[in-house]
Coordinates of C-alpha atoms in Angstrom, one line a residue:
Q25 CA -52.8 -144.0 52.4
D26 CA -53.6 -144.7 56.0
Q27 CA -54.9 -141.6 57.7
L28 CA -55.4 -141.0 61.4
Q29 CA -59.2 -140.5 61.9
Q30 CA -59.0 -139.5 65.6
K31 CA -56.4 -139.3 68.2
I32 CA -57.8 -140.1 71.7
I33 CA -55.8 -139.4 74.8
C34 CA -56.4 -142.0 77.5
P35 CA -55.8 -141.7 81.3
G36 CA -52.6 -143.8 81.1
P37 CA -50.8 -146.5 79.0
V38 CA -53.4 -148.9 77.6
T39 CA -52.4 -152.5 78.1
C40 CA -55.4 -154.1 76.5
L41 CA -58.4 -152.9 74.4
T42 CA -61.6 -154.4 73.0
A43 CA -64.9 -153.3 71.6
S44 CA -68.3 -154.9 72.1
P45 CA -69.6 -156.8 69.1
N46 CA -72.7 -154.5 68.8
G47 CA -70.3 -151.5 68.5
L48 CA -71.8 -149.6 71.4
Y49 CA -69.0 -149.8 74.1
I50 CA -65.2 -149.9 74.3
L51 CA -63.2 -151.4 77.2
A52 CA -59.6 -150.5 77.9
G53 CA -57.2 -151.8 80.6
V54 CA -55.1 -149.0 82.2
A55 CA -52.8 -150.3 84.9
E56 CA -55.1 -152.1 87.4
S57 CA -58.4 -150.4 86.2
I58 CA -60.9 -151.2 83.5
Y59 CA -62.4 -148.2 81.7
L60 CA -65.7 -148.5 80.0
W61 CA -66.7 -145.8 77.4
E62 CA -69.8 -145.3 75.3
V63 CA -68.7 -145.0 71.6
S64 CA -71.5 -142.7 70.4
N65 CA -70.8 -139.8 72.7
G66 CA -67.4 -140.6 74.3
N67 CA -68.8 -140.7 77.9
L68 CA -66.8 -142.6 80.5
L69 CA -69.4 -144.8 82.1
A70 CA -67.4 -146.8 84.7
I71 CA -64.0 -147.4 86.2
L72 CA -63.7 -150.9 87.6
N73 CA -60.9 -151.5 90.2
R74 CA -61.1 -155.2 91.2
H75 CA -57.7 -156.4 90.0
Y76 CA -54.5 -156.2 92.1
Q77 CA -52.0 -156.1 89.2
D78 CA -52.0 -154.7 85.6
L79 CA -54.6 -155.8 83.2
T80 CA -53.4 -158.1 80.4
C81 CA -56.5 -159.0 78.4
L82 CA -60.2 -158.2 77.9
C83 CA -63.0 -159.8 75.7
F84 CA -66.7 -159.6 75.3
T85 CA -69.3 -162.4 74.8
D86 CA -70.8 -162.5 71.3
D87 CA -74.0 -160.9 72.5
S88 CA -72.2 -158.1 74.3
S89 CA -74.0 -159.0 77.6
H90 CA -70.9 -159.9 79.5
F91 CA -67.2 -159.3 79.4
L92 CA -64.1 -161.0 80.8
S93 CA -60.9 -159.5 82.2
G94 CA -57.6 -161.1 83.0
A95 CA -54.6 -159.6 84.8
K96 CA -51.2 -160.3 86.2
D97 CA -52.8 -161.0 89.6
C98 CA -53.7 -164.5 88.3
L99 CA -57.4 -163.7 88.4
A100 CA -60.0 -163.8 85.6
L101 CA -63.2 -162.0 86.3
V102 CA -66.6 -162.3 84.5
W103 CA -68.7 -159.1 84.5
N104 CA -72.3 -158.5 83.7
L105 CA -72.3 -155.4 81.5
Y106 CA -75.8 -154.3 82.5
N107 CA -75.0 -154.6 86.2
V108 CA -71.9 -152.4 85.6
L109 CA -74.0 -149.8 83.7
Q110 CA -76.7 -149.6 86.4
A111 CA -74.3 -149.3 89.4
E112 CA -73.9 -146.0 91.1
P113 CA -70.6 -144.1 90.2
S114 CA -69.5 -144.3 93.8
Q115 CA -69.9 -148.1 94.0
I116 CA -67.8 -150.8 92.3
P117 CA -70.1 -153.6 91.1
D118 CA -69.2 -157.2 92.0
P119 CA -68.1 -159.4 89.1
R120 CA -70.4 -162.4 88.4
H121 CA -67.6 -164.9 88.7
V122 CA -64.0 -164.8 90.1
W123 CA -61.8 -167.5 88.6
S124 CA -58.7 -168.0 90.7
R125 CA -57.4 -171.4 89.6
H126 CA -54.3 -170.0 87.8
S127 CA -51.1 -169.7 89.8
L128 CA -49.3 -167.2 87.5
P129 CA -50.3 -164.2 85.5
I130 CA -53.1 -164.7 82.9
T131 CA -51.9 -163.9 79.4
D132 CA -54.9 -164.3 77.1
L133 CA -58.7 -164.8 77.1
C134 CA -61.1 -166.2 74.5
C135 CA -64.9 -166.4 74.5
G136 CA -67.0 -168.8 72.4
F137 CA -70.5 -168.3 71.1
G138 CA -73.7 -168.5 73.1
G139 CA -73.8 -165.2 75.0
P140 CA -74.1 -165.9 78.8
L141 CA -74.2 -169.7 78.0
A142 CA -70.9 -169.6 76.2
R143 CA -67.6 -171.2 77.2
A144 CA -64.4 -169.2 77.8
A145 CA -60.8 -170.2 77.6
T146 CA -57.9 -168.7 79.7
A147 CA -54.2 -169.0 79.2
S148 CA -51.5 -168.4 81.7
L149 CA -47.7 -168.5 82.4
D150 CA -48.4 -171.4 84.8
Q151 CA -48.2 -173.6 81.7
T152 CA -52.0 -174.3 81.7
A153 CA -55.0 -173.4 79.5
K154 CA -58.4 -173.7 81.1
L155 CA -61.9 -173.9 79.7
W156 CA -64.8 -172.5 81.8
E157 CA -68.6 -172.2 81.6
I158 CA -69.7 -168.6 81.9
S159 CA -73.2 -169.3 83.2
S160 CA -72.2 -171.4 86.2
G161 CA -68.6 -170.4 86.5
D162 CA -67.5 -174.0 86.6
L163 CA -64.1 -175.2 85.4
L164 CA -64.7 -177.7 82.5
L165 CA -61.1 -178.5 81.5
S166 CA -57.5 -177.8 82.5
V167 CA -54.7 -178.7 80.1
L168 CA -51.0 -178.7 81.3
F169 CA -48.2 -178.0 78.8
D170 CA -44.4 -178.1 78.9
V171 CA -44.2 -174.3 78.4
G172 CA -46.0 -171.1 79.5
I173 CA -49.0 -170.3 77.3
M174 CA -49.2 -166.8 75.8
A175 CA -52.3 -167.1 73.5
V176 CA -55.5 -169.1 73.3
T177 CA -58.4 -169.3 70.9
L178 CA -61.3 -171.7 70.0
D179 CA -62.7 -172.6 66.6
L180 CA -66.3 -171.7 65.8
S181 CA -67.6 -175.3 66.4
E182 CA -65.5 -175.5 69.6
Y183 CA -64.1 -178.9 68.7
H184 CA -60.5 -177.6 69.1
M185 CA -58.7 -175.2 71.4
F186 CA -55.4 -173.7 70.0
C187 CA -52.7 -172.6 72.5
G188 CA -49.6 -170.6 71.6
G189 CA -46.5 -171.3 73.7
M190 CA -43.5 -169.2 74.8
D191 CA -41.2 -171.4 72.7
G192 CA -43.1 -170.6 69.4
S193 CA -45.1 -173.9 69.3
I194 CA -48.8 -173.9 68.7
F195 CA -50.8 -176.8 70.3
Q196 CA -54.1 -178.2 69.1
V197 CA -56.2 -179.6 72.0
D198 CA -59.2 -181.8 71.0
L199 CA -62.1 -180.8 73.2
C200 CA -64.3 -183.8 72.2
A201 CA -61.6 -186.5 72.9
W202 CA -62.7 -189.6 74.8
P203 CA -62.4 -190.3 77.7
V204 CA -63.5 -187.0 79.1
Q205 CA -61.0 -185.7 81.7
R206 CA -61.1 -182.4 83.5
D207 CA -57.4 -182.4 84.1
R208 CA -55.3 -183.3 81.1
T209 CA -51.6 -183.2 80.3
F210 CA -50.5 -182.4 76.7
Q211 CA -47.6 -184.6 75.9
T212 CA -45.8 -183.2 72.9
E213 CA -43.9 -186.4 72.0
R214 CA -47.1 -188.4 71.9
E215 CA -49.2 -185.8 70.1
N216 CA -46.7 -184.6 67.6
G217 CA -49.4 -184.5 64.9
K218 CA -51.2 -181.7 66.8
V219 CA -48.4 -179.2 67.0
F220 CA -47.7 -176.3 64.6
K221 CA -44.0 -175.7 64.3
G222 CA -42.4 -172.7 62.6
H223 CA -42.3 -169.7 64.9
R224 CA -38.9 -169.0 66.5
N225 CA -40.2 -166.9 69.5
Q226 CA -43.3 -166.7 71.7
V227 CA -46.7 -166.8 70.0
T228 CA -48.7 -163.7 71.0
C229 CA -52.0 -164.1 69.2
L230 CA -54.2 -166.7 67.5
S231 CA -57.3 -166.5 65.3
V232 CA -59.3 -169.2 63.4
S233 CA -61.2 -168.6 60.2
T234 CA -65.0 -168.9 60.2
D235 CA -64.9 -172.2 58.2
G236 CA -62.4 -173.7 60.7
S237 CA -59.8 -174.5 58.0
L238 CA -57.2 -171.7 58.6
L239 CA -55.3 -170.6 61.7
L240 CA -53.6 -167.2 61.9
S241 CA -50.7 -166.6 64.4
G242 CA -48.5 -163.7 65.3
S243 CA -45.2 -163.9 67.2
H244 CA -42.3 -162.0 68.7
D245 CA -40.2 -163.4 65.8
E246 CA -41.6 -160.5 63.8
T247 CA -43.8 -162.7 61.6
V248 CA -47.5 -163.5 61.0
R249 CA -48.2 -167.0 59.7
L250 CA -51.2 -168.6 58.1
W251 CA -51.6 -172.3 58.7
D252 CA -53.8 -175.1 57.2
I253 CA -55.3 -176.7 60.3
Q254 CA -55.8 -180.1 58.8
S255 CA -52.2 -180.6 57.5
K256 CA -50.4 -178.3 60.0
Q257 CA -48.6 -176.7 57.1
C258 CA -47.7 -173.0 56.9
L259 CA -49.4 -171.5 53.9
K260 CA -48.0 -168.0 54.1
T261 CA -45.6 -166.0 56.1
M262 CA -45.8 -162.2 56.5
N263 CA -42.8 -160.4 57.8
H264 CA -42.9 -157.3 60.0
K265 CA -40.4 -154.8 61.3
G266 CA -41.0 -155.6 65.0
P267 CA -42.7 -158.0 67.3
V268 CA -46.3 -158.8 66.4
T269 CA -48.6 -158.0 69.4
N270 CA -52.0 -158.7 67.8
A271 CA -53.6 -160.2 64.7
F272 CA -57.0 -161.6 64.0
I273 CA -59.3 -162.7 61.1
V274 CA -62.5 -160.6 60.5
L275 CA -65.2 -160.7 57.9
A276 CA -64.6 -158.0 55.3
P277 CA -67.1 -155.1 55.5
P278 CA -69.2 -154.6 52.3
N279 CA -67.6 -151.2 51.5
M280 CA -64.0 -152.3 52.2
F281 CA -62.9 -151.9 48.6
N282 CA -65.0 -148.8 47.9
P283 CA -62.6 -145.8 47.5
D284 CA -65.3 -143.4 48.8
G285 CA -66.1 -145.4 51.9
K286 CA -65.6 -143.3 55.0
P287 CA -67.1 -143.5 58.5
S288 CA -70.5 -142.0 58.5
V289 CA -70.3 -140.8 62.1
P290 CA -67.1 -139.2 63.4
L291 CA -65.6 -140.8 66.6
P292 CA -65.9 -138.4 69.5
K293 CA -63.1 -137.8 72.0
F294 CA -63.4 -140.1 75.0
S295 CA -63.9 -138.4 78.3
R296 CA -61.3 -138.8 81.1
H297 CA -63.9 -138.3 83.9
L298 CA -66.9 -140.4 84.8
H299 CA -70.1 -139.4 83.2
G300 CA -72.1 -137.0 85.4
T301 CA -69.0 -135.7 87.3
E302 CA -67.2 -133.8 84.6
S303 CA -67.6 -130.1 84.0
S304 CA -70.4 -129.1 81.6
D305 CA -68.6 -126.0 80.3
E306 CA -67.4 -127.7 77.2
P307 CA -69.6 -127.3 74.1
G308 CA -71.5 -130.3 73.0
T309 CA -71.7 -131.9 76.4
E310 CA -75.4 -131.3 76.9
G311 CA -77.6 -134.4 77.4
V312 CA -81.1 -135.5 78.2
T313 CA -81.9 -137.7 81.2
L314 CA -85.0 -139.8 81.0
R315 CA -86.4 -141.1 84.3
L316 CA -89.1 -143.7 84.5
G317 CA -91.5 -144.5 87.3
L318 CA -91.7 -141.0 88.9
H319 CA -95.3 -141.6 90.0
Q320 CA -94.1 -144.5 92.1
E321 CA -91.6 -142.4 94.2
E322 CA -92.4 -141.7 97.8
P323 CA -93.1 -138.1 98.7
G324 CA -90.0 -136.3 100.1
Q325 CA -87.6 -133.5 99.3
S326 CA -87.5 -132.2 95.8
Y327 CA -84.4 -132.5 93.7
L328 CA -83.8 -128.7 94.0
E329 CA -84.0 -128.9 97.8
K330 CA -81.6 -131.9 97.9
A331 CA -79.2 -130.1 95.6
E332 CA -79.4 -127.0 97.8
K333 CA -78.8 -128.9 101.0
M334 CA -75.8 -130.8 99.4
Y335 CA -74.3 -127.5 98.2
S336 CA -74.6 -125.9 101.6
Q337 CA -72.8 -128.9 103.2
M338 CA -70.0 -128.7 100.6
Y339 CA -69.7 -125.0 101.1
S340 CA -69.5 -125.2 104.8
T341 CA -66.8 -128.0 104.6
R342 CA -64.8 -125.9 102.2
E343 CA -65.1 -122.8 104.4
K344 CA -63.9 -124.8 107.4
N345 CA -60.9 -126.0 105.4
L346 CA -60.1 -122.5 104.3
V347 CA -60.3 -121.2 107.8
G348 CA -58.2 -124.1 109.2
D349 CA -54.6 -125.0 108.2
Q350 CA -55.3 -125.7 104.6
E351 CA -51.7 -125.7 103.6
H352 CA -50.8 -128.4 106.3
L353 CA -53.7 -130.6 105.1
T354 CA -52.5 -130.3 101.5
I355 CA -49.0 -131.4 102.5
Q356 CA -50.3 -134.4 104.4
V357 CA -52.4 -135.5 101.4
S358 CA -49.5 -135.2 99.0
E359 CA -47.3 -137.2 101.4
L360 CA -49.9 -139.9 101.7
E361 CA -50.3 -140.1 98.0
E362 CA -46.6 -140.4 97.5
E363 CA -46.4 -143.2 100.1
V364 CA -49.2 -145.1 98.4
S365 CA -47.5 -144.7 95.0
N366 CA -44.2 -146.0 96.5
L367 CA -45.9 -149.0 98.1
R368 CA -47.7 -149.8 94.8
K369 CA -44.3 -149.7 92.9
I370 CA -42.6 -151.9 95.6
N371 CA -45.5 -154.4 95.4
K372 CA -45.4 -154.5 91.5
D373 CA -41.5 -154.9 91.5
L374 CA -41.7 -157.8 94.0
F375 CA -44.5 -159.5 92.0
D376 CA -42.6 -159.1 88.7
F377 CA -39.4 -160.4 90.2
S378 CA -41.2 -163.5 91.7
T379 CA -42.8 -164.2 88.3
R380 CA -39.5 -164.0 86.5
I381 CA -37.8 -166.4 89.0
I382 CA -40.7 -168.9 88.7
T383 CA -41.0 -168.8 84.9
K384 CA -37.2 -168.9 84.3
P385 CA -36.5 -172.0 82.3
A386 CA -34.3 -174.6 83.9
K387 CA -30.8 -175.0 82.5

């Protein structure tokens, strides 16, 4: 029987989620923000706010050194994980690349093998799928389809790119086709032998087996299908009781069929506050900080003196606020927060309305 190992309350509805291949970090998209947690202790290490609309997809490179984010603002960002971890909590680090060639919301991301030298694919409602080089940020290929693309994946050898459309079709794009063109149009009537047909609604997820012979697809038609890539035949159909949002092929762990196999380390509860700013009253939140190169620091105020000075400044500011009209200030802050919230909602509604008008199929 399936048992819930741990229930973790997040800061808001999670729109996308991914874990680093090395198992050390977890990324979650909550509205327009990217949350980065450390798995071993549940510390919230960073909150990244560089997107202007809700997040739709996240993925790591195979060496866990970089991660990519896509959102409804038509942007795909490439982040260096170590730059994010080393940044000060008060600063938002800059992404390594900002890809802005899409004209409608990005729906899916896929990263190949090679770490920072890998290639990444993006899919969008603008009916294109694009292939990028992470190291340089250059656009390598852009393929235009007849329908909006909801899912994209690459096979291990990166000979083919598979794209799932809003109409249920799955397109196979040959990446080694000659002549090489950066801008290409996929004409379904001419390339009928490279289309998987069977789903009756939009394809939401795609995954290729390690040997490159099988393709797994999930759809809003409440089915998951397993395809033979060579013949384009559907080998198996698995029915579900609702729209399929995610499905992927993974290597089975060694203890998968061991009835006594349980996680050796329990998953901690994830913090809702940035590491170093939360209260330390809770049990089990103690930590050890290791600082290197202290002998190289210039002489100056000790940490105790700096902390005392900072505390006195905070106390004096607080005292002034208490003496002044604190109630009036609180009302002003609440009114400004409400105004910002209303403006965000109006902006989101306008953006969603524009997207629906643009992507509405012609009668």
